[in-house]
Structures are given as C-alpha cells and as structure tokens.
Amino acid sequence: MQNIILQKTAKLILIIMTAASLWLLIRGHNNPGGGFIAGIVAATGLILYAIVFGSQKVEKLLKYNTRNWIGSGLAIILVSIIIPIALGEPPMTAMWTTISLPFSISLHTGTPHIFETGVYISVIGIILSIIITIMEVLKWNS
Amino acid sequence: MELIIAIFIGLLFACGVYLILRRSIVKVILGIFVLSNATNLIIFLAGGIKSEAVAFIPDDAESLNPELINDPMAQVLILKAIVIGLGIAAYILALKYRYFEVTGTHDLDQLKNTDQK
Amino acid sequence: MANLLTVLIASLFLATLAIPVIYRLRTNGTGTFLALFPLLIFILLGYLLITLNPFEAGIGDSSIAILEGMELSLRVDGLSLIFGLLISGIGFLILLYSSFYMANQERQKSFYLYLMIFMGAMLALVFSNNLITLFIFWEITSVASFFLIGYNHHREKSRQAAFQALIITAVGGLALLFAVILTGNITGTYRISEIISEGIHLGNHSRYPLILSLVIIAAVTKSAQFPFHFWLPGAMQAPTPISAYLHSATMVNAGIFLLLRLYPLLGGTIMWKYSLLITGSITMFLGAFSSMGQKDLKRILAFTTISALGTMMLLIGIDTVNSIKAALVFFIVHGLYKGGLFMITGIIDKSTGTRDIYQLNNLTKSMPFTALFTFLAVISMAGLPPMLGFIGKELIYEATIQMPQLSWIIVPLGVGANIIMVAISITVFYELFIYQKKKITTKLLIKEKAFPTSFLVGPAILAFMGLLLGIAPEILENAISNSIYFIRGQSIKITLSLWHGFNEVLLLSILTIAGGVILFLLRKPANRFIAHILNLFDIYHLPSIFNNLVNTYLKVTSRNTERIQHGYHRFYLMTFFLVTIAITSLHLFKITDIPFSLQYFSPVKPHVLLLIIIASIAVLFAVFTKTRLSAILAMGLTGYSIGLIYLFYGAVDLAITQFLAETIIMVIFVMVIYYLPTFAVLSTRTSRIRDAIISIITGLFITLVILKAELIKPDYRVSDFFTENSYTLGEGKNIVNTILVDFRALDTLGEMFVITMAAAGVFSLFKFQIKRLKERKKDS
C-alpha cells in the first residue's frame, strides 16, 4: 500500500510495539505480561508492517527465516530445561541467581526468564510464519 | 451474575451449534470459534467470579490468601486454550482454503463424495 | 544360571538388530551366524538338564516388569527344559539348514528377522514363569508365524494360509488372555511357581468351566486340533525350514505345552478329561486318515503332525502318570522325526524340484545319505525298535490300555491310527527310495554331493538323536520325573527302557506293524477308498467354510459401516449432541437435593451486563448475517467483549491474550476470506428449524449443567498451593505467569509444540498445494 501516512504509522507502531513487547517480556514474572503475550504483541506490530510493506520486507527485517525463529525459540527453551539437569536437579526446575553488573545494578534472573525468552521468540516465529505463508500464497503483497 | 453468564454461555453454545450444523464450511468454522470462546468462558466461570482482585502478590507481601482471588488455575487453562485455539484457527482456515481449492465447493455434503474409493 | 538364560533368550531378540549388518557382510552366511545363538542356549540347557534335580525347579526372577505383578521371570523345570531343548536344538539346525535353503532368495533379512523373533518368543513362552508374559509371547509366536507362513506373499495361497493361521490362533490367544486374567483375579497371582507351590486348583470354583473352556480353545486352536486343524496343512505354504520348525518343536506344540503347564491349576477333572479325550481322539484319527492318499510329501507330513498332536492331546486327557510320561516322550519322538522328515522333504525338493512322492523313485543310489536319514526317521515314525519312537509308542499303548473306562474305544482308535502311520512310513520310504519305474527316472537338479554339510547335518543329527535316545533313554528320565512331579504332584522316579518284556503292549505293537504292512500292500484300494470318503465330506471342506464365514462377516460389517459412517458431518454432529445430552441429562437431573437460591451468586454488575448484551447481539448477528465480513467482525466483537469480561474479573493476562489472539484470528480470517465463496443458503427451511431446535436444546442443557456445577462447587482448589507458594518457591508475583513458566512449565512447552505443529500444518497446506496445482497445469 503506497499510502505515506500509513507507512509512517506502521513504522512507528512497529517500534512502539517492539519496545512494549520487550517491556512486557521483562516484567512478565511479577506484573502483567510474559513470554507469550510479549511475543504476540511483537508479532502484531510485524503483521501491520507486513500488511503495509509486504511480506518480503518483514522477512528482511527478521533477518532469518521464520522457521529458524521457531527453531531457535524452542532451542532456548531446551537450554532452560537442560541447565537444571546439568546442575543435578530434575529437568525444568526453576533456578535463580543474582548477577551483579557494573554501576551497582544487580540483576535477579533465572531459568524461567530463559524459558520466557524462548517462548517469546518462537511465538513471533510461529505467528509470522503463518501470516507470511498466507500472504505469499494469496498474493497480498501486490 | 453467574446466572446471567451461564445463560450467555448457553446462548453462545446455541449459536455455535447452529453454525456448525450448517452445510457451508465458512459458517462451520465460525461456529467452531464461537464454541471455543464459550468453552473458555465456562472454565472461567468454574474458576469463580466472586472477586475482582488481580491474581498478583502485593509488592510488600510474600504470599497471598487464596480466598481473596479467583482461581488462577482457571486463568492459566484458558490462556493455554486461547493460544491453542489461535493455532487451530490458523490451521483450520488453511485447511478450508485448500479444501475449497481442491474440491471447488463449500458445501460439506459434497465432501463425502471426494473420498477415494 | 537362569539369569544367563534370560540374557541368552534376550540375545535372540537383540540378534535381529545385527541381521542387516551380517547380511551385508556375508549374505548367504547369515543363517550360519545366527545359529550361534540357539546353539549357546542349547548348550546351557543341556548343562541345566544334567544338573537338574528331579524334584526342584529353578526360578530366575528379574526386576524387569511390564506392570506390577508381571515380571519377566523364568522357570526352569523338566517340562520347560524338554521343550526348550527341542526348540533351541532344532532351531539351531533349522538356521543352519536355512542358510543354504534360503540362499540367493529375496528378502532373506526379513526371513531371519521373523524366524529369530519366533524362536525367541517360543523359548520365552516355555520358560516364562508368569501367565501374562506367557500370553504375550504366545501372541508373538502367532504374529511371527503369520509372517513366516506368508513369507512368499506374492502367492495368494500363501497369504490366505497365513491369514487363516493368524485368525485362528489369534482367537485362541484372546481366549487365553481372558483365561489368564480370570485366573489372576481368582488366585491373586500370575506367577506359575506360586500357583504350583501353593497347590491352587480351580476345580471347585464357579468360574472353572469358563476358564477351562477358554484354555482349551487356546490350546486346540494353536495345536491344530479338530475342528481347527485345517490351518496346519495350509501353513505348509511356508518355506520348508519354517514348516519343519513349526511342526516339530514349536508353534503347534505350544498348545500341548500350555495344557501341561496349566495342569496343576485346571487338570484332572471330568470335564478336562473328556474334552481332551474327544478332541484328541477325533484329531488323531482324522489326521492319520487324511494323510493317506495324499501325494505331496509335505502335505502327508502335515496331516501326520495333526494326528500326532491329537495323540498328545489324547494322552493328556487320559490323565495318568503313564499317559503324561507317554505324552512327553512322544513329543520328543515326534519333534525329532518330524523335523528330520521335513528337512529331508526340503532336500529332495531342492535336488529334484518336486515333492510328489509318486513322481520320485529310486533315489537310494543318487542320494544315499538322505536315504539313510529318511530310513531312521521313518522307522521312528512307525515306532520300530531301536528308535525312541518305539518307546514312545509302547508308552502310548501302555497308557491307553491302563485307562480305566474308555480303553475299549481308545485302544482300537490308537491302534488304527498307528497302523496308518506305519503304512505311511513304509509308503513314503518305498515310493521315494526303492520303487523303480523303467521309463521314468528322477533327474537331479543338484546332486547330493553338491550340498554343503550344513544342509544335510540337520536331518542327520535328528535321525541319530532318535536312535541314540532309543538306545539310551535314561538321559530323559530326570527331566520327565521332574515334569511329572510338577504336573501331577507325584514324586515318582521314572524309568525308560527299550525292552519291556513280553506283554499285551508288545502284542499290540506287533499287531500294528503287521496291520501297517497289510495296509501298505493294499494301499491302492485303500487310497481310493479314502479319497471316496473324503469326497463325500467335501461339502464340509473346512477351509472354504472358514473363508465364506470371513467373507460374509466382512460384507456385513462394511454394509453396517456404510450405514453408520454415512459421510454427512451434520448428522454425525447431531447424533453426537443429542446422544450426549440425553445420556448426561439422565444422570445429571437425578441429583436434586441441591437447593437453588440466588444467594449463592455474586451481585449483578451493570457494566458486565451491558457487555454481555452487546456480545449476545453480536453473536446473533454473526449467525444471521448474509455477508462474510460482517459475520467475522461480529465474531471479533464477541471475542473482545469476552476479553473485557475477563478483565473486569481481574484476569489481566487473560484479557490481553484474548484481545491479541482475537485480532490475529481476524486478520488471518480476513486475509483468507476473499479466496473463499460467499455465504449461500444451502439448507431447506425445515432443516433450519430442526437445527435451531437442536441448538436451543444444547444451549439450554449447557446452561443447566453450568448452574448445577456452580451450585455443587467443591471447597478445595488445586491452585491454592500455587497461590501460596508463587513467590516463595517460584519467585514470581504474577501468579498466573508463575504457574505458566514454572509450576506447569511442561504444559507450556507442550503448548508451544502444538502451535508449532499448527504453523507447520498451515505452511504445508498452503505451499504444497501450489506445487501440485502447478504440476497439474503442466500436465494439462
């Protein structure tokens, strides 16, 4: 769609949505949000972008094939499962640790965060894979 | 309130069932969506709607009295149901698209004749 | 030792994994290599036989259990040793024999695979100390034999024979399963050793007739007894090594084994005796009778096997120490000569290209070794000294004569069957090796000298074993004493000897041989007579009756299926809804003691009420609108309203998810919708009214169910644990999210896989379609 206002809005919305999704992802454990919601928010922004600019642009934006996104998401989930096994706990046990970073910031994190990141990435991959397939086949790009 | 929601679910079910009993495949798919929403609502109602509180533990507390909130398990179940429903919706639409492309019909009664014998 | 046995039996199964590798390395040596496994087992069993204590059984328990009470445990006693030795020993010879017989044939790999599985299952069956595992291996032998009989599956006869064998033995297997479960429920244990040591006998239990009939059905079908005997002649469609194995030591003898094994539990009653006596004597006589007048050597042998199995059945039915002893000895006798004779059939078939005994003659000169082995096997079959067959027959006569009431009918039947056996033995040997026709001389395709030793060693060993055991039957005494101790609970020292002295039994033997010789001399009129009688009974040709039965059954079921599976999805759904509602209502509205009161419910909230009204209007609009787009939008509106309802009751995460998911569904729907047809009214007015009534009933039903459920809400919630421990254990303040990613993370993982699958499905449904359409366009 060659509407300049729509194009500008879509870009803006994509940025806002991506930022919002990251925010939802990070605070998800203690506040509303979480991996799935964040993923779907990011995907919504990308869908709008795809509708306005065409699916090829989104594929370019994503850099990798959507199937790779799904795969890497699931792989990250796998990492969160393996870490407890490596540390001698049953799989999927939540392990927490506090990492101190410079500037006296301490980051409290653990395997559930990794898990959520995996969910986030694979959800983006799954939804966009569906949308891009449909758009390609049904020629929504023209 | 439960009574009203129960009646509402009944209405949704009636509409959903009516839709999936149609011969046109598009209506059948709409019916499936209605039914999945209605079913989610049943689970939600089963989790209780006594309270309006959000299922969060307050910042200054370590735990929460379960009496104060509705059953969070019901919410978890519905969340999963919605996600899977989304997957099914996408799949079913793809199936419908291909079905229409192959058979050239949207009448489900024609489907029985496309069986390979 | 028993543990070693477990390992070795397991190695039979594991060896199947090595088949492809060995096959690639040495294609025609596969059998020779695999023969190593049964040989090891045979050696171990031989050692166990020597060290066997007459009145003790070795139990090898293993911790591997299929379910509780269903351990894979082994029982080594006389009975299982006798069977196990024959199975492993003949199995070893069969594998050696096959490596030449099957050389350069297609699908050798699967042949050896099935054979090894069959052998392993058979061994595990005879050694299992648990009724359930016994049943499982029993079924595995049925399935494996199906593949073995149908090995030449390009031939229709072969497939049909395999199918018959499978159906009949599977029916028996089902019967055995029922019997085993019933027994387990009554006795409280599935362990055979416990049943025997505690002396449990079901004779006085009310379910005894049922269990006994089930066990007898299992044994009778497996052991090819009348009226199920017809699958065995059909099973000769299998390659000859398989026939040799099925007939001599395995498969058909499993039924005999089962009866002997369960004797302590079920045996000795009037019902037991008479049912076995009747089937046994009919089968014995019928088998011997039908074997006369056959031309195909394999067929002749198949019918004599039926006769022999009938004899064993009869002996078990006579139910004395001597008869059980006779049955065991006769099993060994039969296994040895029948295995040998079948292998000889294969040798003759290979070298001459035919199995018709009337086309073959004067083979003695060209095949001297084969002639020698045949001679030994045949005199064992005829029951002449000094073979083990003589001892076997003497014992049979002794048992039948000593039988209390029915000896006046059983003895003539037995003698009659044996006379035929003698006649057949002479006929076979005479026609094959002695008779000379001037015009036709049998040409050999392959000379005997050209066969490798491994091909001839099988019948040789079996024939000489028959001779050896005939001269020194003491080797078997221990095992038979032990078997009888555990079967009949009598500790008797059994003695076996070739010479019994002059008595009525010897007289009968002489009579039998004389009768056999006379029948042999009169064989031409006798054959004609038998052919005539068999023709009379041709309308009762059992295999075709069986086939007709199966075909009728298939026709009826396919007609019924068409009636029930009519293909109209609406009517499936209607049936489903109405039946579910009817059945559930019956139960649901029995519960009437719950008072209905509005107090139970939370107060009405105006804003939620408003939302519900909007959603209701939207959904009704979606049902009745004529355009697709408005229907979708109305649907979306309903979905958003439901999301808001979630939000008003504090489910924030849920509401967000609902909104986003609803949006994406709508986007996808809209994308696809323009490639789909518009709505059309396809149904008639009456059907719409009918559907409306059904849906209103469903809606009402659902409402009532929900209200009922609301009123009987339990006090306890599963989620209380999660609520209380969300922060302390899960370190999350958002309880819903903590449950999702921590407490129930596995479910979330599963959910991820589900939607990944959905995405893959969407991808393939869309993409592969284009490819095919493009191809189609190219074609046209």
mmCIF file of C-alpha atoms in Angstrom, chain C residues 200-203 208 212 259-273 276 316 319 487-488:
data_model
loop_
_atom_site.group_PDB
_atom_site.id
_atom_site.type_symbol
_atom_site.label_atom_id
_atom_site.label_comp_id
_atom_site.label_asym_id
_atom_site.label_seq_id
_atom_site.Cartn_x
_atom_site.Cartn_y
_atom_site.Cartn_z
ATOM 1 C CA ILE C 200 -4.028 -73.862 43.848
ATOM 2 C CA HIS C 201 -6.588 -75.789 41.862
ATOM 3 C CA LEU C 202 -9.665 -74.132 40.431
ATOM 4 C CA GLY C 203 -11.692 -77.331 40.112
ATOM 5 C CA TYR C 208 -13.906 -73.213 36.427
ATOM 6 C CA LEU C 212 -11.173 -74.395 31.291
ATOM 7 C CA LEU C 259 -2.130 -77.790 28.834
ATOM 8 C CA LEU C 260 0.775 -79.445 30.603
ATOM 9 C CA ARG C 261 1.769 -76.142 32.180
ATOM 10 C CA LEU C 262 -1.701 -75.406 33.481
ATOM 11 C CA TYR C 263 -2.391 -78.972 34.541
ATOM 12 C CA PRO C 264 -1.756 -78.222 38.236
ATOM 13 C CA LEU C 265 -4.277 -75.396 38.031
ATOM 14 C CA LEU C 266 -7.013 -76.908 35.915
ATOM 15 C CA GLY C 267 -6.269 -80.531 35.192
ATOM 16 C CA GLY C 268 -7.708 -83.793 36.335
ATOM 17 C CA THR C 269 -11.413 -83.047 36.344
ATOM 18 C CA ILE C 270 -14.039 -84.963 34.401
ATOM 19 C CA MET C 271 -14.526 -82.013 32.088
ATOM 20 C CA TRP C 272 -10.808 -81.752 31.410
ATOM 21 C CA LYS C 273 -10.515 -85.454 30.675
ATOM 22 C CA LEU C 276 -9.350 -83.561 25.658
ATOM 23 C CA ILE C 316 -3.050 -85.611 28.378
ATOM 24 C CA ASP C 319 -4.634 -88.309 32.770
ATOM 25 C CA ILE C 487 2.484 -81.543 36.637
ATOM 26 C CA ARG C 488 0.830 -84.174 38.789
#
